[in-house]
Coordinates of C-alpha atoms in Angstrom, one line a residue:
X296 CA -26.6 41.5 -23.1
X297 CA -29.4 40.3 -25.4
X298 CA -29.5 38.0 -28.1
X299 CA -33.2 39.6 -29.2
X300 CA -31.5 43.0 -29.3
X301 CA -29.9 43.7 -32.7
X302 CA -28.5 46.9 -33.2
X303 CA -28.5 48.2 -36.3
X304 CA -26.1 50.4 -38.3
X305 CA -28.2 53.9 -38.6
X306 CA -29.2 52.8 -35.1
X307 CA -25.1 53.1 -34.2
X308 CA -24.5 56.1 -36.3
X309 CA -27.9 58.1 -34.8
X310 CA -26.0 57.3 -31.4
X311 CA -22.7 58.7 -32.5
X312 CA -23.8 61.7 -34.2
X313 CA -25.8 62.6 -30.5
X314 CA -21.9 62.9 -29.0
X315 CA -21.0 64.8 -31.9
X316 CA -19.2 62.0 -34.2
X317 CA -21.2 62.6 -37.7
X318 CA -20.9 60.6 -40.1
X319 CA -18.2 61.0 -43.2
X320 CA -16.1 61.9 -40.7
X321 CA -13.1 60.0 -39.6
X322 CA -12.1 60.4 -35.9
X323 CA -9.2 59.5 -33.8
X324 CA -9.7 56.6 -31.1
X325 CA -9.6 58.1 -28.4
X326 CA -12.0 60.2 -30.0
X327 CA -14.7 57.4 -30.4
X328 CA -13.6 55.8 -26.9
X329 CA -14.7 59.2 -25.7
X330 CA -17.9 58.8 -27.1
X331 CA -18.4 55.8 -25.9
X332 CA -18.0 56.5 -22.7
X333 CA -20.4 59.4 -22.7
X334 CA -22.8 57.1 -24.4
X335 CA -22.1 54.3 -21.4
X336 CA -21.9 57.0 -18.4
X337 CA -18.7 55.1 -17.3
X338 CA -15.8 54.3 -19.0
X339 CA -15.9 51.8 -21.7
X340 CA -14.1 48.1 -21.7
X341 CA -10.8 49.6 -24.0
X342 CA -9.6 46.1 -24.6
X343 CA -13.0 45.8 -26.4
X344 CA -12.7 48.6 -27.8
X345 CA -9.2 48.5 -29.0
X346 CA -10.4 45.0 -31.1
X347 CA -13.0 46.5 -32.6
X348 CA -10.4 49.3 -33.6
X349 CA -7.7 47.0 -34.6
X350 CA -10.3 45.4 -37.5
X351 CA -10.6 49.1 -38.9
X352 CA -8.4 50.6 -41.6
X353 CA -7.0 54.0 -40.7
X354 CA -6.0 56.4 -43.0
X355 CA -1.9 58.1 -42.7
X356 CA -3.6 60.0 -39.5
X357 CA -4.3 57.4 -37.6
X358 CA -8.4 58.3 -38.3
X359 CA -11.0 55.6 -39.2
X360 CA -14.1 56.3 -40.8
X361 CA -17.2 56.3 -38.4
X362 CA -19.2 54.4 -40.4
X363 CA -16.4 51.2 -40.9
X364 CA -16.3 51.6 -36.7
X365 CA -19.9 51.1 -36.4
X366 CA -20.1 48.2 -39.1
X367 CA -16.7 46.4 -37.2
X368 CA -18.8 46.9 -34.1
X369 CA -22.4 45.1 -35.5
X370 CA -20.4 42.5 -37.0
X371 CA -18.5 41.8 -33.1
X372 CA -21.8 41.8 -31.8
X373 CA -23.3 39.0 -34.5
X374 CA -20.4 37.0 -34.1
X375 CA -20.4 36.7 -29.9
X376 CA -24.6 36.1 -30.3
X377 CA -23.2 32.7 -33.3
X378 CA -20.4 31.8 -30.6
X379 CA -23.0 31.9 -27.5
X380 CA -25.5 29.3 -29.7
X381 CA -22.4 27.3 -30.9
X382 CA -21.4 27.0 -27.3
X383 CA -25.3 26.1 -26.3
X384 CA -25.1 23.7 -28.7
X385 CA -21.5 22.0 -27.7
X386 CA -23.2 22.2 -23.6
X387 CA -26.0 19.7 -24.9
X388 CA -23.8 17.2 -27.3
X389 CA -21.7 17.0 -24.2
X390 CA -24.5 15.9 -21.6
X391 CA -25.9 13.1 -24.2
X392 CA -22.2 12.0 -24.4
X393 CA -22.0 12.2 -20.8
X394 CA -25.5 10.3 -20.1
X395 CA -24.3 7.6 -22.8
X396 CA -21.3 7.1 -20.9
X397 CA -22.7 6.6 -17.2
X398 CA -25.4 4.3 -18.9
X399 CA -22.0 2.2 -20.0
X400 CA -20.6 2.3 -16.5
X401 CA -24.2 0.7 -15.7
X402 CA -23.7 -1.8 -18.0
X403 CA -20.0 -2.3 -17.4
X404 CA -19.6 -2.4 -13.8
X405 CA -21.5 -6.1 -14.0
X406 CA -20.4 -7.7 -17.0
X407 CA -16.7 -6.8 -16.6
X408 CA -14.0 -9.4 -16.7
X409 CA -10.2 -9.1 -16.6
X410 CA -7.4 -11.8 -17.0
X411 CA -4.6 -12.3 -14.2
X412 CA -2.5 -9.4 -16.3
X413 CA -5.1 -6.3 -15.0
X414 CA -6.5 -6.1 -18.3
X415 CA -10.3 -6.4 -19.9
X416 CA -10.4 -10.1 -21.7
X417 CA -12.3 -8.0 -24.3
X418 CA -9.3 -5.5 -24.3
X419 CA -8.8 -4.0 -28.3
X420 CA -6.0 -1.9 -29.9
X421 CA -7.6 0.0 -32.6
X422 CA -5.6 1.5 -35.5
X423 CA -6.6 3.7 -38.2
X424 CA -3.9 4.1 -40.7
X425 CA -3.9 7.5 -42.6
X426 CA -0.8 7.7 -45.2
X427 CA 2.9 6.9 -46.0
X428 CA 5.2 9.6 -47.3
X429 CA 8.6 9.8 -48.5
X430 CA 9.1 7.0 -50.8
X431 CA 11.7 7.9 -53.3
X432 CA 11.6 4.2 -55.0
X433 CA 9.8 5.1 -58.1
X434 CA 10.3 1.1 -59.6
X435 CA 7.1 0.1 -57.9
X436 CA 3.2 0.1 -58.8
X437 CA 1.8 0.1 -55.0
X438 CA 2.1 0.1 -51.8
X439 CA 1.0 -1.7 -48.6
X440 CA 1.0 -1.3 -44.5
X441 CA 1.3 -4.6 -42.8
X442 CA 0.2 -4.2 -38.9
X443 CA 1.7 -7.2 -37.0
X444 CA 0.7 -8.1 -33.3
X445 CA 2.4 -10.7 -31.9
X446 CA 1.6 -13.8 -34.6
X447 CA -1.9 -11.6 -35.2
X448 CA -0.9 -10.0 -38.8
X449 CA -3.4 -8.0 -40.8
X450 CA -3.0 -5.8 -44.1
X451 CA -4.1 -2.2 -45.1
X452 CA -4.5 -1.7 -48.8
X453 CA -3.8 1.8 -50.6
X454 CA -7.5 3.7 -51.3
X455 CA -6.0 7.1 -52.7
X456 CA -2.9 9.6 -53.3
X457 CA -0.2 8.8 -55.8
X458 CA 2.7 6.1 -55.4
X459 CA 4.6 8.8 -53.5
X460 CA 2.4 9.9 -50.6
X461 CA -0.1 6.7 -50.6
X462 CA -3.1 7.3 -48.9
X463 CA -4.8 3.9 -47.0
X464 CA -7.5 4.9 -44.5
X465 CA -8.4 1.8 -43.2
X466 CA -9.3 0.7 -39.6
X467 CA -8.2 -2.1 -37.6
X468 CA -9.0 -4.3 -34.2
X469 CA -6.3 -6.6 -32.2
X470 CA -7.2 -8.3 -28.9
X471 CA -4.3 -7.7 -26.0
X472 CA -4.1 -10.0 -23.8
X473 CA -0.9 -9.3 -21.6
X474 CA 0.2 -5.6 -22.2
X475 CA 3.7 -6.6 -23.5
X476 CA 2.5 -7.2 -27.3
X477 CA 4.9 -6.4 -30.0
X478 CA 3.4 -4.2 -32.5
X479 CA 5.2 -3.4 -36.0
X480 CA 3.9 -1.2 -38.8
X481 CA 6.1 -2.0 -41.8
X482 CA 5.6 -0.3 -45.2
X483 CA 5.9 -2.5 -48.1
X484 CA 5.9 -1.7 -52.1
X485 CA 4.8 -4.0 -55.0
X486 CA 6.3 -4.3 -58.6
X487 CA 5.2 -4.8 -62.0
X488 CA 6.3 -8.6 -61.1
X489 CA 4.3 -8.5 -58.0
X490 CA 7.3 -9.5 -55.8
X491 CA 7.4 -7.4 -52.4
X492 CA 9.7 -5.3 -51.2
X493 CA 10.5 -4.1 -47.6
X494 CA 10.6 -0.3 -47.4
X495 CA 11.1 0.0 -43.8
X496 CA 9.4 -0.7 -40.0
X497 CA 8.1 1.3 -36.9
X498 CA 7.2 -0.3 -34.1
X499 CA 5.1 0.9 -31.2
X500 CA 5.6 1.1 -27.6
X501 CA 2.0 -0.6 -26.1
X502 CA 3.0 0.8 -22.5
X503 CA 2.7 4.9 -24.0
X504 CA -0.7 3.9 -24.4
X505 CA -2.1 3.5 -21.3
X506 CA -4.1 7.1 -21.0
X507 CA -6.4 4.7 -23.1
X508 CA -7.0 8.0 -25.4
X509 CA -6.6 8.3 -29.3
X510 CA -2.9 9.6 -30.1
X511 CA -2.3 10.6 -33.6
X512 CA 1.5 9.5 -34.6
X513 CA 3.7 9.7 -37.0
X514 CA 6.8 7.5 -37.3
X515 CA 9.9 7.5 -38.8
X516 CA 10.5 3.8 -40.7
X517 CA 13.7 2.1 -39.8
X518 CA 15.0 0.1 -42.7
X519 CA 17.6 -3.1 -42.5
X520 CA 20.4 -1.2 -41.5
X521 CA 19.2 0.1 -38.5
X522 CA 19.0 3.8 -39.4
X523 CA 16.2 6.0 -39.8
X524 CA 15.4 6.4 -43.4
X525 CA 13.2 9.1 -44.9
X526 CA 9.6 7.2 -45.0
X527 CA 7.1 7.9 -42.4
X528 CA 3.5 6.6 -41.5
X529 CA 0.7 8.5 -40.0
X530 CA -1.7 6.2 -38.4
X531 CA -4.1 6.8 -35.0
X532 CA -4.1 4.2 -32.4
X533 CA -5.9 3.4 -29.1
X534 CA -5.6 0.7 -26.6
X535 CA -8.3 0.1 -24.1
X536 CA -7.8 -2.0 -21.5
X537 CA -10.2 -0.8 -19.1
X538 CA -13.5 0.1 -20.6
X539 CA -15.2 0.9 -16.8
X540 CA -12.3 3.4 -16.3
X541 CA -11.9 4.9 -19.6
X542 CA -16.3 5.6 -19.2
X543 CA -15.6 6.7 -15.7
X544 CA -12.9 9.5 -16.7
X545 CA -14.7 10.0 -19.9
X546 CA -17.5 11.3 -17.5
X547 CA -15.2 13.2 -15.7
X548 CA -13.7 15.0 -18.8
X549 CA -17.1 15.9 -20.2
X550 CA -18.4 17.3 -16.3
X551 CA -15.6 19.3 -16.7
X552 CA -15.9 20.7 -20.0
X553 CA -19.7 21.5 -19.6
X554 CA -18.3 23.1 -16.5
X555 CA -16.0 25.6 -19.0
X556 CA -18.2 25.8 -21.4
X557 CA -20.8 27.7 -19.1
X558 CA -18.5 30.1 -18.3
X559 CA -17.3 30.6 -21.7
X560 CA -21.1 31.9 -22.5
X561 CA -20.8 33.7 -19.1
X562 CA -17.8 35.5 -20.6
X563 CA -19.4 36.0 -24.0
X564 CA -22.8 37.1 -22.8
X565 CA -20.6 39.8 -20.7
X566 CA -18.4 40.6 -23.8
X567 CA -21.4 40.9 -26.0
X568 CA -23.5 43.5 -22.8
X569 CA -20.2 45.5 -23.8
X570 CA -20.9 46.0 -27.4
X571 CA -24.8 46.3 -27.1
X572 CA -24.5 48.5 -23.8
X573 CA -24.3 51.8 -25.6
X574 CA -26.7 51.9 -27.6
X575 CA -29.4 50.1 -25.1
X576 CA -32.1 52.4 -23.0
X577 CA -31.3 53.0 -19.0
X578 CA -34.0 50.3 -18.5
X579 CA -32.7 47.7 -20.9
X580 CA -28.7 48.2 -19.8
X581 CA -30.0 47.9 -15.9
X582 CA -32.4 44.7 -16.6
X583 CA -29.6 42.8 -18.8
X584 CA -26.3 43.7 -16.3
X585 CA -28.5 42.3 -13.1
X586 CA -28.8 39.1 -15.3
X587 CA -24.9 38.9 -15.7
X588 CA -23.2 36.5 -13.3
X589 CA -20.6 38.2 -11.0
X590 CA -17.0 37.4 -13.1
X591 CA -14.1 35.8 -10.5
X592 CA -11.7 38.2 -10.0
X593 CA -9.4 35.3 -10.0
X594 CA -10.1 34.0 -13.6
X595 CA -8.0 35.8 -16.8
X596 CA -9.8 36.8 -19.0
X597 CA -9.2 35.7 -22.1
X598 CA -12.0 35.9 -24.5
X599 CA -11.9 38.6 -27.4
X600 CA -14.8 40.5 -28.9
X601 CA -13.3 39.5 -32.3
X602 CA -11.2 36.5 -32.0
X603 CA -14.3 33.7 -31.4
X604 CA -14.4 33.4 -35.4
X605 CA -11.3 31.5 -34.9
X606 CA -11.3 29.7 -31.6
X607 CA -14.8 28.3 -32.8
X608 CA -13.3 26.1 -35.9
X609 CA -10.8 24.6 -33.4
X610 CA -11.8 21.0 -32.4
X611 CA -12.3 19.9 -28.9
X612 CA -10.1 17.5 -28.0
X613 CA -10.6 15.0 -24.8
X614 CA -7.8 13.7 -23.1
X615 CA -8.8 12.8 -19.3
X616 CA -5.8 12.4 -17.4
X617 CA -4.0 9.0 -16.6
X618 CA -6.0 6.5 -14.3
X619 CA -4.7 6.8 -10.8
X620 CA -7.4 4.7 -9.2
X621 CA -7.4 0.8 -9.0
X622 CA -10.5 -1.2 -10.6
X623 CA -11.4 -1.8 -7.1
X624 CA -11.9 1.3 -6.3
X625 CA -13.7 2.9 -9.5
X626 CA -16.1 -0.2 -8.0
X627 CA -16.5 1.3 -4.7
X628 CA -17.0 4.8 -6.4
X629 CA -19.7 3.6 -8.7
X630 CA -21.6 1.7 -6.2
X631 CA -23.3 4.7 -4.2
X632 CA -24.7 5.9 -7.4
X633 CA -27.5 3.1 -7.2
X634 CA -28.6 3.1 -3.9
X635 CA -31.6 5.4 -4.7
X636 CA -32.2 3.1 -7.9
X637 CA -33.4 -0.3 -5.9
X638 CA -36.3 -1.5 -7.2
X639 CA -39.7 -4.2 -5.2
X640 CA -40.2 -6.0 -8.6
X641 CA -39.1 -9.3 -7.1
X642 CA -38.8 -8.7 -3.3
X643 CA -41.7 -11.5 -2.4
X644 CA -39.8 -14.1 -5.1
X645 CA -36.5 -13.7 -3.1
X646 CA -38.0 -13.9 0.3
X647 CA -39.9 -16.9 -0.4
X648 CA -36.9 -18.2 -2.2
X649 CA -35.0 -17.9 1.0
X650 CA -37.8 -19.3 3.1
X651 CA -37.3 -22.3 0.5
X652 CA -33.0 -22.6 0.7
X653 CA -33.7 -23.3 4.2
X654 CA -36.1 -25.2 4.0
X655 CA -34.1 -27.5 1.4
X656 CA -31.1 -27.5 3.9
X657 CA -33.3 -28.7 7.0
X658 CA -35.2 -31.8 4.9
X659 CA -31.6 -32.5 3.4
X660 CA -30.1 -32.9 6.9
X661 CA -32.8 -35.4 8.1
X662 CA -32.4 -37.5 5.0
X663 CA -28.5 -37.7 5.5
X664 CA -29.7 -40.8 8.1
X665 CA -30.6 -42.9 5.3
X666 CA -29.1 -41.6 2.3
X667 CA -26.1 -39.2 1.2
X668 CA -27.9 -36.1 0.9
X669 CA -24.8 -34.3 0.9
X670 CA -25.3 -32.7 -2.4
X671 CA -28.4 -31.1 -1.8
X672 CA -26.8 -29.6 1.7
X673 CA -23.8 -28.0 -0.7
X674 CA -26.7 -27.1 -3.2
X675 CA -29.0 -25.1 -0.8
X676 CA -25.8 -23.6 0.5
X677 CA -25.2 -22.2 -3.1
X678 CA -28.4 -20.4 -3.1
X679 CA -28.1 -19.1 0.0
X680 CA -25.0 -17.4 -1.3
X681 CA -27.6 -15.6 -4.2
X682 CA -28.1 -13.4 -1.5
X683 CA -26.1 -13.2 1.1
X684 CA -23.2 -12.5 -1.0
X685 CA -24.8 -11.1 -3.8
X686 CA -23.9 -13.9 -6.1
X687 CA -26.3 -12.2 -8.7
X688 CA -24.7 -13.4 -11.4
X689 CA -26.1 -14.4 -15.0
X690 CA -23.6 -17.4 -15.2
X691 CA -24.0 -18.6 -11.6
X692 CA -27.3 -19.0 -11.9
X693 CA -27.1 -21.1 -14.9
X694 CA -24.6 -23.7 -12.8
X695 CA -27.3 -23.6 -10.1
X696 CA -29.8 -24.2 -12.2
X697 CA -28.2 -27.2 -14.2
X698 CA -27.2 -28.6 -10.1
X699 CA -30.6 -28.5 -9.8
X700 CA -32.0 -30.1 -12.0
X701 CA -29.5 -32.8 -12.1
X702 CA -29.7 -33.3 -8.7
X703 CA -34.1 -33.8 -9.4
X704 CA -32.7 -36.9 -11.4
X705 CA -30.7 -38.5 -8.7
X706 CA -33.7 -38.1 -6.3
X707 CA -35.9 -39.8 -8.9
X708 CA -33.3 -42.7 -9.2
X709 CA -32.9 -43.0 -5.4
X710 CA -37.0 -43.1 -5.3
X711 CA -36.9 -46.1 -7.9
X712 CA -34.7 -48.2 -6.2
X713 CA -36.6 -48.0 -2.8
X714 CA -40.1 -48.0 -3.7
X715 CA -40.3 -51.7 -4.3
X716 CA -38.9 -51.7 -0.6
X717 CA -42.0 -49.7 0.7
X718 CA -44.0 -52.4 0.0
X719 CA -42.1 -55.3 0.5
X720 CA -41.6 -57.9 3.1
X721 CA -38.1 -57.5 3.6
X722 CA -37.7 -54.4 5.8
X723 CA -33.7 -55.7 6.3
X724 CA -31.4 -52.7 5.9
X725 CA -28.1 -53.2 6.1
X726 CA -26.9 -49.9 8.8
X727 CA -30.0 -50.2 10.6
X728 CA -31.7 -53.6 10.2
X729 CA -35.5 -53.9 10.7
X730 CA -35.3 -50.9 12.8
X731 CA -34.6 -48.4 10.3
X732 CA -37.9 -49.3 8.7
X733 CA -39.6 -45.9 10.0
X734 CA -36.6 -44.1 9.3
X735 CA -36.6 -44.7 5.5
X736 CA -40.2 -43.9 5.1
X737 CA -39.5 -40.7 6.5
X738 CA -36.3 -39.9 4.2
X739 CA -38.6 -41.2 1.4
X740 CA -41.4 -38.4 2.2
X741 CA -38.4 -36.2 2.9
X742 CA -37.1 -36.6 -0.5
X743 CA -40.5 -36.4 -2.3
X744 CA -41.0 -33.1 -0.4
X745 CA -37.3 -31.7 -1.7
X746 CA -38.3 -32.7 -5.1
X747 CA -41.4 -30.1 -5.3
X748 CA -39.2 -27.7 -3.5
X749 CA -36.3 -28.0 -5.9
X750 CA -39.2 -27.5 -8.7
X751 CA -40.0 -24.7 -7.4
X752 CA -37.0 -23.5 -6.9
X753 CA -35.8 -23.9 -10.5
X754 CA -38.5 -22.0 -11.6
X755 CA -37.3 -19.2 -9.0
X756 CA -33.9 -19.4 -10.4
X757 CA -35.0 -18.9 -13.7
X758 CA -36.7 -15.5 -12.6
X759 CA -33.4 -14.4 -11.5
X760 CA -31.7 -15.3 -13.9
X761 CA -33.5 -12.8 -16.2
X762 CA -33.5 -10.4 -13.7
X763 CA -29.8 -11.0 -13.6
X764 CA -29.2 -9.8 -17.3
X765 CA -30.7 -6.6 -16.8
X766 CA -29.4 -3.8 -14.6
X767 CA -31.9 -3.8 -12.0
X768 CA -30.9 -3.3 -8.1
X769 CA -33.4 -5.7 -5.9
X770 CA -34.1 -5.7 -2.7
X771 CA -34.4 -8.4 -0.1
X772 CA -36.8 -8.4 2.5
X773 CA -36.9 -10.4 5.9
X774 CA -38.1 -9.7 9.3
X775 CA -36.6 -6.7 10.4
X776 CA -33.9 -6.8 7.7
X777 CA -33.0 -5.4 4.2
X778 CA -30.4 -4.8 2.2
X779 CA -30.0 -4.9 -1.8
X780 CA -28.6 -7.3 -4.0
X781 CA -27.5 -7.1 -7.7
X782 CA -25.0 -4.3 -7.3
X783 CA -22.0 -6.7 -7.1
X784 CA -23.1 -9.4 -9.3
X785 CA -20.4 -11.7 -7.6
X786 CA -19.6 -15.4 -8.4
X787 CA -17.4 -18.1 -7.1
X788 CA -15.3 -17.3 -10.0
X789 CA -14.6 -13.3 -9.9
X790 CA -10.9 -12.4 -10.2
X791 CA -10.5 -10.4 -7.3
X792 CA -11.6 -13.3 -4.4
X793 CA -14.1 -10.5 -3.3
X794 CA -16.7 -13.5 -2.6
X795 CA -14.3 -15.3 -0.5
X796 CA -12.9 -11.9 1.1

């Protein structure tokens, strides 16, 4: 096989004539198999061969004509070389569709969010409503398609066709929330008075839509009587309710048709060695068939020398097959992929955060004798969690840092009301008396000294908190141990209770 090598028709002919086919001649086929064969030293493919015969015109004999042999032959050989690059072409479409996917599992796997039903809070039902057909009211001037979820109620207005067969071609978006929406299509018509009249209503089971793939329908409308009248609609509709599944088995579905599609040039390239083979050198047929994967024995095959023209203009269609695997678990399946991907950008920043959480903790314990520093104890416990529990979240670290910050002001306010008490003469303390005089001075130094820490630390937060948005795994670094953070991005809040788990 060789796309470079083009063989041309006096090239065919001149090979022919050597095992005594001339040309103006017409010949029987297993006359020209014959040849073939002789040209091939083996037997040639006759499935091949009987295609290329099968395009020919015979006369009342059975005979074809040399020459329209050799042309069906050239033109077998073109068409496998057009179906090899279209296939080449489909291969690298399919691995930037596949690399745009797994960069929106990347994205996904942090930011998703799902209500108590199992279902994305930014779940969508898209509809894309084609045409109407079979009307035979002809006292009308136009025509409508009223989609209806739940209370949600939106119109599609008539862009083409006649009054008959109305043509709309207009997309639309619904949020679902719970799974159990009702959906109606009903067709409506308009008269010269503009008064509205009900033609008839479909209505769409949500639950046949849980492949989370396009289906292209067409109902029958139901009119007041219950029975199914003549009018139909032709719409397409999708519900996705799980965009980190339906990226994961998108990925899936694409491996596996990249997967085909190499063997389907495997299969061509072998096809089109068949068609070139006799009319190649000994050097060129040996050089091209080593280069020829070995074919399973296992595998039909199925591919014709002159049947691509048409498989070609089919379109490929992408249905992965229904999720079998909780979100849970497309979690756990994700996670591996980004333990190569961890990154030192900001490993001295969360190790001297750390150092700083405890440190917090410690100078909030000793002030607990002299004030209620309970806040700050629940607060440095909070970052702590950052880490240990991989509370990497974008809107966890926004309540952190608005804790903080508030708790800066009651430190300030506490500082106020004591520091006329530093240098007073009354040293009276209601717990502790006179004797608590060395104790407050401390709490006071205490608290100055959780004040520049908490500074500190807000300006650490907001470092994660940018780091947060992006897609970067981190790692944290202390003493003998290490593990990475920002995989999970977990928060008090997730659905699942993982954090609490």
């Amino acid at each position: 096989m060789s796309l470079q090598f083009q063989p041309s028709v006096n090239q065919v002919l001149g090979a022919f004539q050597r095992v005594g086919l001339n040309q103006g001649q017409a010949y029987q086929p297993d006359q020209i198999y014959q040849a073939l064969d002789q040209l091939t030293s083996q037997a040639y493919d006759r499935d091949v061969a009987n295609q290329i015969y099968e395009q020919c015109t015979p006369n009342q004999r059975g005979q074809v004509q040399i020459e329209e042999f050799s042309q069906i032959l050239i033109s077998a050989d073109a068409m496998l070389k057009k179906k090899i690059r279209d296939t080449e072409q489909q291969v690298v479409q399919l691995v930037e569709e596949s690399r745009e996917c797994q960069r929106q599992v990347k994205e996904i796997q942090y930011t998703q969010q799902q209500n108590q039903y199992g279902i994305d809070t930014d779940s969508s039902l898209n509809l894309i409503i084609k045409s109407a057909s079979g009307i035979t009211n002809s006292d009308f001037i136009q025509s409508y398609v009223s989609i209806s979820v739940d209370n949600n109620e939106q119109v599609a207005q008539q862009t083409g066709g006649d009054k008959f067969h109305p043509i709309f071609n207009e997309q639309f978006g619904f949020q679902i929330k719970t799974g159990r929406e009702n959906i109606t299509l009903s067709l409506l018509i308009q008269d010269r008075n503009q008064k509205k009249s009900l033609v008839g209503q479909a209505k769409i089971d949500i639950s046949q839509l849980q492949d989370q793939q396009v289906h292209s329908l067409q109902l029958q409308l139901q009119g007041d009587r219950q029975q199914f009248a003549t009018p139909t609609i032709q719409f397409d509709v999708q519900w996705i309710y799980n965009k980190l599944r339906y990226f994961q088995e998108m990925i899936s579905k694409f491996e596996a048709d990249i997967q085909q599609h190499y063997n389907d040039i495997e299969d061509y390239k072998r096809d089109l060695f068949v068609v070139q083979q006799p009319f190649m050198d000994n050097n060129q047929r040996q050089n091209l068939q080593s280069s020829l994967k070995p074919q399973n024995s296992s595998k039909v095959q199925t591919n014709s020398a002159l049947l691509y023209q048409q498989q070609q203009n089919q379109p490929q269609i992408y249905k992965p097959t229904p999720p079998q695997q909780s979100y849970r678990q497309n979690q756990d399946n994700i996670q591996p992929q980004f333990q190569g991907e961890a990154t030192d950008e900001l490993s001295d920043e969360i190790y001297y955060g750390f150092i700083l959480y405890l440190l917090m903790i410690v100078l909030s314990m000793f002030q607990c004798f002299a004030r209620p520093a309970y806040v700050d104890i629940l607060l440095g416990t909070m970052y702590l969690l950052i880490i240990c529990r991989d509370c990497f979240n974008p809107e966890y670290l926004k309540i952190l840092g608005a804790i903080t910050v508030f708790t800066i002001v009651l430190d300030i306010f506490w500082i106020a009301i004591y520091k006329n008490w530093w240098n007073g003469t009354d040293k009276t303390l209601p717990t502790w008396g006179e004797a608590g005089d060395p104790i407050v001075r401390i709490t006071i130094v205490f608290c100055i000294f959780n004040m520049i820490l908490k500074t500190a630390l807000c300006y650490i937060i907001f470092h994660y908190y940018k780091e947060a948005q992006s897609n970067q795994v981190l790692k944290f670094k202390v003493w003998q141990l290490e593990f990475q953070i920002g995989i999970l991005k977990q928060n008090l809040f997730t659905l699942d209770k993982r954090l609490l788990s």
